[in-house]
Amino acid sequence: MEKLQAIVSLSLRATESCTAAAEVQELTLDGSLKDSRRILAVITHIYPQSGNDGETTQRNAIEEGCLFLMKYKSWSSPEIYPQQLFPIDSDLVASLKQRSGSDDPEFELSLKARRLSTFLLSKDMTSLSSVLEETRRLKKQADPYSSLIAPTSPKTPSSRTNFQASLDHDSEEEDELEYHWKWLHFYLNHRFSRILSFALPKPRDIRYISNGYDLSPSSAGLPADEDGDIELIRDHWAHQQLIARKNEYSTRENYQLRIGTFNVNGKTPSQSLASWIWNDPKIIQTEIVGLSPSTPGSTTEHIYPHTEPNPISDAMPPTADSPFLKPNAPVLSAATSVHSLDDNEKLPDILVLGFQELDLSAEALLYSTSTAKADVWISAVFTALGKAADNYTKLLSKQLVGVLILVIVRKDIQASIKEVSATTAAVGIMGFMGNKGAAAVRLCLNSTVITFVCSHLAAFDDLVEKRNSDFNDLARKLEFPTTWRGTRGMKVLNANIWETDMLFWLGGEAPATYYNEIRSFLTNEPPELNLLLRYDQLKTAAEHKRAFVNFTEHVIDFAPTYRFGEPAKDSLGYDVKRKPAWTDRILHLCSDAGSVFQKTYRSCTTITLSDHRPVVADFDISVDNNDEKVYYRTMKSIFNDLGELEDSEKPIVVLVDGPEVNIGEVCYARSTTRSFRVKNEGAVRTTQQDDDLSITPFRMLAPFASYHWNQAGKEWMQLQPTSGILCPGETMSIELSIYIDMRFASFFNLGSYRLTDYLVLHLAKGTDHIISVVGTYQRTCFANSLAWLVRSPGPIRSHSDVPLLPEANTLSAPREFMFLVEWLMTNAVDVLNLFITPADPNLVFIIREYLDTQTLDSGNGVAFPADTNALDIAQAYGETLVEFLCSLTEPVIPWAMHPRCALARDREHILDDIPGFARNVYVTVTAFLHYVVSTGGAERSTALARVFADVLLRDNPKAPPGIPVLTPLQKRQFVLYSII
């Protein structure tokens, strides 16, 4: 029973208490069970009273009680809210009897109060007895006159006046009602469940905003948790209404946020941090002398130019947020080398800094309460601020062994920040040691909750799964202490990191994949960062939904920040024994309660005291500033307009456009959009007291059990919205987007060209509508196999019913491929940046339609718009060839041959073992490329090898993530053997 009491208490204000609770089930009037579980709880409230001496004492207090029948929020949620209220007064009648015909003892409880009644079943007689005993106690001491004004369920017409008063009641204003039951008005209606949800002092789960809500598993013909789905749909609808009416209760304020992360490798700050703190690469480094743990405030700066060679720097222009510094940049004088510290334009409103490996000693790992090293770094930060430090104050810092997060704010905005809390979690040795883990800070800026997490995860590229596991463990373990907000003093669970409006994650470890090759790509001009980042383990984890799902990261245009070595270093300054990697990162996630715009993202290459380079990012954030009083009134108004979904009439919904949606002709790689309309023809509210509405929640169901339960249609079709609420008289348009990419095109090219599917529009508490979707797929030569194309008798669309050529008459290469190469050989050999510059997709579509419909040896050319210039046409032909080869169901060099390509020193031995038509395609395209580069030199051959390496030796999409069979350098080398 104590566990139930604790659960119930989480849904109560601080002024109420749960004194007894029992788990029950609802019964219908005929005694059958409803498929739902409830909690029956005794809730008490004490009104302090003044004695004769004028002092408020507990002895004079008046206690009132009420039976709450609590309902679970949804089928999968542990949260509960009051479904029915039974004030414990002289009108309450409770009767108990044992149920017959059951193997286990079961007890039926009947509760009646005025016009409200319910019937319950329980197997826990001990807990139920406590509830009844507490009810009898409270009933004996109840004021005999209190029942005259006791609020009842709004379903009872006599309570309409009191109910409306409860909705309009504001706890900050004086109430004209007697003190009896005044506390109960807040819990009076089903609408309390949603009002409570939106009044909690913690925001909704930010993942909910990003991913949407999950309704109960169901498909056509299979039952769902109808009540739970109604709650979720209503919650989402109300949230959208609140957002739409935000201008009524909220204004937006803008702030500048700067976030930095730095793995200091156990070092003390022997250099100035100014270029990092100010986010300005033009600042010349200064050496700090005399700064030590024993003297955290003793600092002396000496100016010296930083001239560490950086071979990568020439590839990038020296802008303010350039990732690379010119090695021969002009040295500023001592008078100007330190930033103009009285100029605050570049300083943010909030500065959040994360440090890792602050303390690498064994003593710190085992037991450490000292903040000496943290104090040294905090002192160095304020020193770097210079005169501007007078405008800042340290808001909070939190340390876990070597992980430190520091929040510094401008003094003039400190009053706008409240509810500041911090926490830590460890995931190191044995899963709980602090050598790996995170420190986090949570604060409320105006009305927007912002969370910052600084982490230090497992290192080394072979520990990627451990790193992903650590991330998820930290997301689960990091919890902030109980918070209180608002006039109602609501008690809530500890907030986790997801219950926020903005989430910023800094630090971490995310090694790249390659060992030797990464240095080669970094020394290219320009450095091929995008290619390397394709194999970045953090991005791969996010793509496969293993960690950092839906997080946003700015484009990385700076060199890897780890590991720099001394003295064994390569030409770039990196340790020769360790691969360079982007281990220092800053990512963010934002809900619709604010907005985040990232302006810069760079590394500070001039700070060289550690084997890492610090990283810094600047953000413009926009946060809500809510008028709480108006917010609650707006929220109540929304739920008042919505009414009681559970009591709505049977929905009357019609399909305005009929039960069929014709999507027409669908082409490969071209989006097609259609829509259908649904209308709620139910009753419209005529008076404020009218409850007879047909407000209709709906959802699109999976038509068959073989579909994934949350998939409303086939994978090539997307619907929006998939659930919602139809108000009386409302017509809603549901949009279908059809897109056939190479995954589905390969199936439709060889199978049926008819697109068919069924959609199920499910109405809560109502019937289902079946909608058929029909269309015609336009077959294409793209997304086929070479083996099929060389046996095609003609254009695929006009010869779809003609049998394939016999094997004896197989073509040497697909006619579409030969047509493209011949055109390029004749018209585009001298076109600069052929295959490099992106082409107009409309021109590519025209060429593809020609290949699919025309006899290619007929002599009729492709008809382009009259104003199309020759260069655009050439680029379109080049891109069409690349897309054609990329769409093949298996690359020109089959996947089974890729391991041999990695070891090959020439192409001949490989080509001898692949099918003849694939060999012909490879030889033809590489011969054409050889002819193109014969006048362009090595630079052009390298550029074309970059493009065609991934085309001719495409990775297997079904292979597990990680290191591919062929690395990018191996692919390019193999292609270069053929085109040079």
Coordinates of N, CA, C and O in Angstrom, one line a residue, residues 745-873:
A745 N 12.1 0.7 -56.3 CA 12.1 0.7 -57.8 C 12.5 -0.7 -58.3 O 12.0 -1.2 -59.3
S746 N 13.5 -1.2 -57.7 CA 14.0 -2.5 -58.2 C 12.9 -3.6 -58.1 O 12.9 -4.5 -58.9
F747 N 12.0 -3.5 -57.1 CA 10.9 -4.4 -57.0 C 9.9 -4.2 -58.0 O 9.4 -5.1 -58.7
F748 N 9.5 -2.9 -58.2 CA 8.4 -2.5 -59.1 C 8.9 -2.7 -60.6 O 8.1 -3.0 -61.5
N749 N 10.2 -2.6 -60.9 CA 10.6 -2.7 -62.2 C 10.4 -4.2 -62.7 O 10.2 -4.4 -63.9
L750 N 10.5 -5.1 -61.8 CA 10.4 -6.5 -62.2 C 9.1 -7.1 -61.9 O 8.8 -8.2 -62.4
G751 N 8.3 -6.5 -61.0 CA 7.1 -7.0 -60.6 C 5.9 -6.3 -61.2 O 6.0 -5.7 -62.3
S752 N 4.8 -6.2 -60.4 CA 3.7 -5.4 -60.8 C 3.9 -4.0 -60.9 O 4.6 -3.4 -60.0
Y753 N 3.4 -3.3 -61.9 CA 3.6 -1.9 -62.0 C 2.4 -1.1 -61.4 O 2.3 0.1 -61.4
R754 N 1.4 -1.9 -60.8 CA 0.3 -1.3 -60.1 C 0.7 -1.0 -58.7 O 1.2 -1.8 -57.9
L755 N 0.5 0.3 -58.2 CA 0.7 0.6 -56.8 C -0.7 0.6 -56.1 O -1.6 1.3 -56.5
T756 N -0.8 -0.3 -55.1 CA -2.0 -0.4 -54.4 C -1.7 -0.5 -52.9 O -0.7 -1.1 -52.5
D757 N -2.6 0.0 -52.1 CA -2.4 -0.1 -50.6 C -3.8 0.3 -50.1 O -4.7 0.8 -50.7
Y758 N -3.9 0.0 -48.8 CA -5.2 0.3 -48.1 C -4.8 1.1 -46.8 O -3.8 0.8 -46.1
L759 N -5.6 2.1 -46.6 CA -5.4 2.9 -45.4 C -6.6 2.7 -44.5 O -7.8 2.6 -45.0
V760 N -6.4 2.7 -43.2 CA -7.5 2.5 -42.2 C -7.6 3.8 -41.3 O -6.7 4.1 -40.6
L761 N -8.7 4.5 -41.5 CA -9.0 5.6 -40.6 C -9.8 5.2 -39.4 O -11.0 4.8 -39.6
H762 N -9.1 5.1 -38.3 CA -9.8 4.6 -37.1 C -10.3 5.7 -36.2 O -9.5 6.7 -35.9
L763 N -11.6 5.7 -35.9 CA -12.2 6.7 -35.0 C -12.3 6.2 -33.6 O -12.9 5.1 -33.4
A764 N -11.8 6.9 -32.7 CA -11.9 6.5 -31.3 C -13.4 6.4 -30.9 O -14.2 7.3 -31.2
K765 N -13.8 5.2 -30.3 CA -15.1 5.0 -29.9 C -16.1 4.9 -31.1 O -17.3 5.0 -30.9
G766 N -15.5 4.7 -32.3 CA -16.4 4.6 -33.5 C -15.9 3.5 -34.4 O -15.2 2.6 -34.0
T767 N -16.3 3.7 -35.6 CA -16.1 2.6 -36.7 C -14.8 3.0 -37.5 O -14.3 4.2 -37.4
D768 N -14.3 2.1 -38.3 CA -13.2 2.3 -39.1 C -13.6 2.6 -40.5 O -14.7 2.1 -41.0
H769 N -12.9 3.5 -41.2 CA -13.1 3.8 -42.6 C -11.9 3.2 -43.4 O -10.8 3.5 -43.1
I770 N -12.2 2.4 -44.5 CA -11.2 1.8 -45.3 C -11.0 2.7 -46.6 O -12.0 3.0 -47.2
I771 N -9.8 3.1 -46.8 CA -9.5 4.0 -48.0 C -8.5 3.2 -48.9 O -7.4 2.8 -48.4
S772 N -8.8 3.1 -50.1 CA -7.9 2.4 -51.0 C -7.1 3.4 -51.8 O -7.6 4.5 -52.1
V773 N -5.8 3.1 -52.0 CA -4.9 3.9 -52.7 C -4.4 3.2 -53.9 O -3.9 2.1 -53.8
V774 N -4.6 3.8 -55.1 CA -4.2 3.2 -56.3 C -3.4 4.1 -57.2 O -3.5 5.3 -57.1
G775 N -2.5 3.5 -58.0 CA -1.7 4.3 -58.8 C -0.9 3.4 -59.8 O -1.0 2.2 -59.7
T776 N -0.2 4.1 -60.7 CA 0.6 3.3 -61.7 C 2.0 3.8 -61.6 O 2.4 4.9 -61.7
Y777 N 2.9 2.8 -61.5 CA 4.3 3.1 -61.4 C 4.9 3.1 -62.9 O 4.6 2.2 -63.7
Q778 N 5.7 4.1 -63.2 CA 6.3 4.2 -64.5 C 7.7 3.5 -64.4 O 8.6 4.0 -63.8
R779 N 7.8 2.4 -65.0 CA 9.0 1.6 -65.0 C 10.2 2.4 -65.6 O 10.0 3.2 -66.5
T780 N 11.4 2.1 -65.1 CA 12.6 2.8 -65.5 C 13.8 1.8 -65.6 O 13.8 0.8 -65.0
C781 N 14.7 2.2 -66.5 CA 15.9 1.4 -66.6 C 16.8 1.6 -65.4 O 17.8 0.8 -65.2
F782 N 16.6 2.6 -64.6 CA 17.3 2.7 -63.3 C 16.9 1.7 -62.3 O 15.8 1.2 -62.3
A783 N 17.8 1.4 -61.3 CA 17.5 0.4 -60.3 C 17.2 -1.0 -60.8 O 16.3 -1.7 -60.4
N784 N 17.9 -1.4 -61.8 CA 17.9 -2.7 -62.3 C 19.3 -3.4 -62.2 O 20.3 -2.7 -61.9
S785 N 19.4 -4.6 -62.5 CA 20.7 -5.3 -62.5 C 21.2 -5.2 -63.9 O 20.5 -5.2 -64.9
L786 N 22.6 -5.3 -64.0 CA 23.2 -5.3 -65.4 C 22.8 -6.6 -66.1 O 22.6 -6.5 -67.3
A787 N 22.6 -7.7 -65.4 CA 22.2 -8.9 -66.0 C 20.8 -8.8 -66.7 O 20.6 -9.4 -67.8
W788 N 19.9 -8.1 -66.1 CA 18.6 -7.9 -66.7 C 18.7 -6.9 -67.8 O 18.0 -7.1 -68.9
L789 N 19.4 -5.8 -67.7 CA 19.4 -4.8 -68.7 C 20.0 -5.2 -70.0 O 19.6 -4.8 -71.1
V790 N 21.0 -6.1 -70.0 CA 21.6 -6.6 -71.2 C 20.7 -7.6 -72.0 O 21.0 -7.9 -73.1
R791 N 19.6 -8.0 -71.3 CA 18.7 -8.9 -72.0 C 17.4 -8.2 -72.3 O 16.4 -8.8 -72.8
S792 N 17.3 -6.8 -72.0 CA 16.1 -6.1 -72.3 C 15.9 -5.9 -73.8 O 16.8 -5.5 -74.5
P793 N 14.7 -6.2 -74.3 CA 14.5 -6.1 -75.7 C 14.4 -4.7 -76.3 O 14.4 -4.4 -77.5
G794 N 14.2 -3.7 -75.4 CA 14.0 -2.3 -75.8 C 13.7 -1.4 -74.7 O 13.9 -1.7 -73.5
P795 N 13.2 -0.2 -74.9 CA 12.9 0.7 -73.8 C 11.9 0.0 -72.8 O 10.9 -0.6 -73.2
I796 N 12.3 0.1 -71.6 CA 11.6 -0.7 -70.6 C 10.1 -0.4 -70.4 O 9.3 -1.3 -70.2
R797 N 9.7 0.9 -70.7 CA 8.3 1.2 -70.5 C 7.4 0.7 -71.7 O 6.3 0.3 -71.5
S798 N 8.0 0.8 -72.9 CA 7.2 0.4 -74.0 C 7.3 -1.1 -74.3 O 6.6 -1.6 -75.2
H799 N 8.3 -1.8 -73.7 CA 8.5 -3.2 -73.9 C 8.3 -4.0 -72.7 O 8.9 -5.1 -72.5
S800 N 7.4 -3.5 -71.8 CA 7.3 -4.2 -70.5 C 6.7 -5.6 -70.6 O 7.0 -6.4 -69.7
D801 N 5.9 -5.8 -71.6 CA 5.3 -7.2 -71.8 C 6.0 -8.1 -72.8 O 5.6 -9.2 -73.1
V802 N 7.2 -7.6 -73.3 CA 7.9 -8.4 -74.3 C 8.9 -9.2 -73.5 O 9.6 -8.8 -72.6
P803 N 9.0 -10.5 -73.9 CA 10.0 -11.4 -73.2 C 11.4 -10.9 -73.4 O 11.8 -10.2 -74.3
L804 N 12.3 -11.3 -72.4 CA 13.7 -10.9 -72.4 C 14.4 -11.6 -73.6 O 13.9 -12.7 -74.1
L805 N 15.5 -11.0 -74.0 CA 16.3 -11.7 -75.1 C 16.8 -13.0 -74.6 O 17.2 -13.1 -73.4
P806 N 17.0 -13.9 -75.5 CA 17.6 -15.2 -75.0 C 19.1 -14.9 -74.7 O 19.7 -13.9 -75.2
E807 N 19.7 -15.7 -73.9 CA 21.0 -15.5 -73.4 C 22.0 -15.5 -74.6 O 23.1 -14.8 -74.5
A808 N 21.7 -16.2 -75.6 CA 22.7 -16.2 -76.8 C 22.7 -14.8 -77.4 O 23.7 -14.5 -78.1
N809 N 21.6 -14.0 -77.3 CA 21.6 -12.7 -77.9 C 21.8 -11.5 -76.9 O 21.4 -10.4 -77.2
T810 N 22.4 -11.9 -75.8 CA 22.6 -10.9 -74.8 C 23.5 -9.7 -75.3 O 24.5 -10.0 -76.0
L811 N 23.2 -8.5 -74.9 CA 24.0 -7.3 -75.4 C 25.3 -7.3 -74.6 O 25.4 -7.9 -73.5
S812 N 26.3 -6.7 -75.2 CA 27.6 -6.6 -74.5 C 27.6 -5.6 -73.3 O 28.3 -5.8 -72.4
A813 N 26.7 -4.6 -73.4 CA 26.5 -3.7 -72.3 C 25.1 -3.1 -72.5 O 24.5 -3.1 -73.6
P814 N 24.5 -2.6 -71.4 CA 23.1 -2.0 -71.6 C 23.1 -0.9 -72.6 O 24.0 0.0 -72.6
R815 N 22.1 -0.8 -73.4 CA 22.0 0.2 -74.5 C 21.9 1.6 -73.9 O 22.4 2.5 -74.4
E816 N 21.2 1.7 -72.7 CA 21.1 3.0 -72.1 C 22.5 3.6 -71.6 O 22.8 4.7 -71.8
F817 N 23.3 2.7 -71.1 CA 24.7 3.0 -70.7 C 25.5 3.5 -71.9 O 26.2 4.5 -71.9
M818 N 25.4 2.7 -73.0 CA 26.2 3.0 -74.2 C 25.8 4.3 -74.8 O 26.6 5.1 -75.3
F819 N 24.4 4.6 -74.8 CA 23.9 5.9 -75.3 C 24.5 7.1 -74.6 O 25.0 8.1 -75.2
L820 N 24.6 7.0 -73.2 CA 25.1 8.1 -72.4 C 26.6 8.3 -72.7 O 27.0 9.4 -72.8
V821 N 27.4 7.2 -72.7 CA 28.8 7.3 -72.8 C 29.1 7.9 -74.2 O 30.0 8.8 -74.4
E822 N 28.4 7.4 -75.3 CA 28.7 7.9 -76.6 C 28.4 9.4 -76.7 O 29.1 10.1 -77.4
W823 N 27.2 9.8 -76.1 CA 26.9 11.2 -76.2 C 28.0 12.1 -75.5 O 28.4 13.1 -76.0
L824 N 28.4 11.6 -74.3 CA 29.5 12.4 -73.6 C 30.8 12.4 -74.4 O 31.5 13.4 -74.4
M825 N 31.1 11.2 -75.0 CA 32.4 11.2 -75.8 C 32.4 12.1 -76.9 O 33.4 12.7 -77.3
T826 N 31.2 12.3 -77.5 CA 31.1 13.2 -78.7 C 31.0 14.7 -78.3 O 31.5 15.5 -79.0
N827 N 30.3 15.0 -77.2 CA 29.9 16.4 -76.9 C 30.5 17.0 -75.6 O 30.4 18.2 -75.4
A828 N 31.1 16.2 -74.7 CA 31.5 16.7 -73.4 C 32.9 16.4 -72.9 O 33.1 16.6 -71.7
V829 N 33.7 16.0 -73.8 CA 35.1 15.6 -73.3 C 35.8 16.9 -72.7 O 36.6 16.7 -71.8
D830 N 35.6 18.0 -73.3 CA 36.3 19.2 -72.9 C 35.6 20.0 -71.8 O 36.0 21.1 -71.5
V831 N 34.4 19.5 -71.3 CA 33.7 20.3 -70.3 C 34.4 20.2 -69.0 O 34.6 19.1 -68.4
L832 N 34.7 21.4 -68.5 CA 35.4 21.4 -67.2 C 34.4 21.0 -66.1 O 33.2 21.3 -66.2
N833 N 34.9 20.4 -65.1 CA 34.1 20.0 -63.9 C 32.9 19.0 -64.3 O 31.9 19.0 -63.6
L834 N 33.1 18.3 -65.4 CA 32.1 17.3 -65.8 C 32.1 16.2 -64.7 O 33.2 15.8 -64.2
F835 N 31.0 15.8 -64.3 CA 30.7 14.9 -63.1 C 31.0 15.5 -61.8 O 30.7 14.8 -60.8
I836 N 31.5 16.7 -61.7 CA 31.8 17.3 -60.5 C 30.7 18.3 -60.1 O 30.2 18.3 -58.9
T837 N 30.3 19.2 -61.0 CA 29.3 20.2 -60.7 C 27.9 19.6 -60.8 O 27.6 18.9 -61.7
P838 N 27.1 19.8 -59.7 CA 25.7 19.2 -59.8 C 24.9 19.8 -60.9 O 25.0 20.9 -61.3
A839 N 24.1 18.9 -61.5 CA 23.3 19.2 -62.6 C 21.8 19.6 -62.2 O 21.4 19.3 -61.1
D840 N 21.1 20.2 -63.2 CA 19.7 20.5 -62.9 C 18.9 19.2 -62.9 O 18.9 18.4 -63.9
P841 N 18.2 18.9 -61.8 CA 17.5 17.6 -61.7 C 16.3 17.5 -62.7 O 16.0 16.4 -63.1
N842 N 15.8 18.6 -63.2 CA 14.7 18.5 -64.2 C 15.3 18.1 -65.5 O 14.7 17.3 -66.3
L843 N 16.5 18.5 -65.8 CA 17.2 18.0 -67.1 C 17.5 16.5 -67.0 O 17.4 15.8 -68.0
V844 N 18.0 16.1 -65.8 CA 18.3 14.7 -65.6 C 17.0 13.9 -65.8 O 17.0 12.8 -66.4
F845 N 15.9 14.4 -65.3 CA 14.6 13.7 -65.4 C 14.2 13.5 -66.9 O 13.7 12.5 -67.4
I846 N 14.4 14.6 -67.7 CA 14.1 14.6 -69.1 C 14.9 13.5 -69.8 O 14.4 12.7 -70.6
I847 N 16.2 13.4 -69.5 CA 17.1 12.4 -70.1 C 16.6 11.0 -69.7 O 16.6 10.0 -70.5
R848 N 16.3 10.8 -68.4 CA 15.9 9.5 -67.9 C 14.5 9.0 -68.6 O 14.4 7.9 -69.0
E849 N 13.6 10.0 -68.8 CA 12.4 9.6 -69.5 C 12.7 9.2 -70.9 O 12.0 8.3 -71.5
Y850 N 13.6 9.9 -71.5 CA 14.0 9.5 -72.9 C 14.5 8.1 -73.0 O 14.2 7.3 -73.8
L851 N 15.4 7.8 -72.0 CA 16.0 6.4 -72.0 C 14.9 5.3 -71.8 O 15.0 4.2 -72.3
D852 N 13.9 5.7 -71.0 CA 12.8 4.7 -70.6 C 11.8 4.5 -71.7 O 11.1 3.5 -71.7
T853 N 11.7 5.5 -72.6 CA 10.5 5.5 -73.6 C 10.9 5.4 -75.0 O 10.1 5.1 -75.9
Q854 N 12.2 5.8 -75.4 CA 12.5 5.9 -76.8 C 13.5 4.8 -77.3 O 14.3 4.3 -76.5
T855 N 13.4 4.5 -78.5 CA 14.3 3.6 -79.1 C 15.6 4.4 -79.4 O 15.7 5.3 -80.2
L856 N 16.7 4.0 -78.7 CA 17.9 4.9 -78.7 C 18.6 5.0 -80.0 O 19.5 5.9 -80.2
D857 N 18.4 4.0 -80.9 CA 19.1 4.1 -82.1 C 18.2 4.7 -83.2 O 18.5 4.5 -84.4
S858 N 17.1 5.4 -82.8 CA 16.2 5.9 -83.8 C 16.7 7.2 -84.4 O 16.2 7.7 -85.4
G859 N 17.7 7.8 -83.8 CA 18.2 9.1 -84.3 C 17.5 10.3 -83.7 O 18.0 11.4 -84.0
N860 N 16.4 10.1 -83.0 CA 15.7 11.2 -82.4 C 16.4 11.7 -81.2 O 16.7 10.9 -80.3
G861 N 16.8 12.9 -81.1 CA 17.5 13.4 -79.9 C 16.6 13.8 -78.8 O 15.4 13.8 -78.9
V862 N 17.2 14.0 -77.6 CA 16.4 14.4 -76.4 C 15.9 15.8 -76.6 O 16.7 16.7 -77.0
A863 N 14.7 16.1 -76.3 CA 14.1 17.4 -76.5 C 14.2 18.2 -75.2 O 13.5 17.9 -74.2
F864 N 15.1 19.2 -75.1 CA 15.2 20.0 -73.9 C 14.5 21.3 -74.2 O 14.2 21.7 -75.3
P865 N 14.2 22.1 -73.1 CA 13.6 23.4 -73.2 C 14.5 24.3 -74.1 O 15.7 24.2 -74.1
A866 N 13.9 25.2 -74.9 CA 14.6 26.0 -75.8 C 15.7 26.8 -75.2 O 16.7 27.1 -75.9
D867 N 15.5 27.3 -74.0 CA 16.5 28.2 -73.4 C 17.6 27.5 -72.6 O 18.3 28.1 -71.9
T868 N 17.7 26.1 -72.8 CA 18.7 25.4 -72.1 C 20.1 25.5 -72.8 O 20.2 25.3 -74.0
N869 N 21.1 25.9 -72.0 CA 22.4 26.1 -72.6 C 23.2 24.7 -72.7 O 22.8 23.8 -72.0
A870 N 24.2 24.7 -73.6 CA 24.9 23.4 -73.8 C 25.6 22.9 -72.6 O 25.7 21.7 -72.4
L871 N 26.2 23.8 -71.8 CA 26.9 23.4 -70.6 C 26.0 22.7 -69.6 O 26.4 21.6 -69.1
D872 N 24.8 23.2 -69.4 CA 23.9 22.5 -68.5 C 23.5 21.2 -69.0 O 23.3 20.2 -68.2
I873 N 23.3 21.0 -70.3 CA 22.9 19.7 -70.9 C 24.1 18.7 -70.7 O 23.8 17.6 -70.3

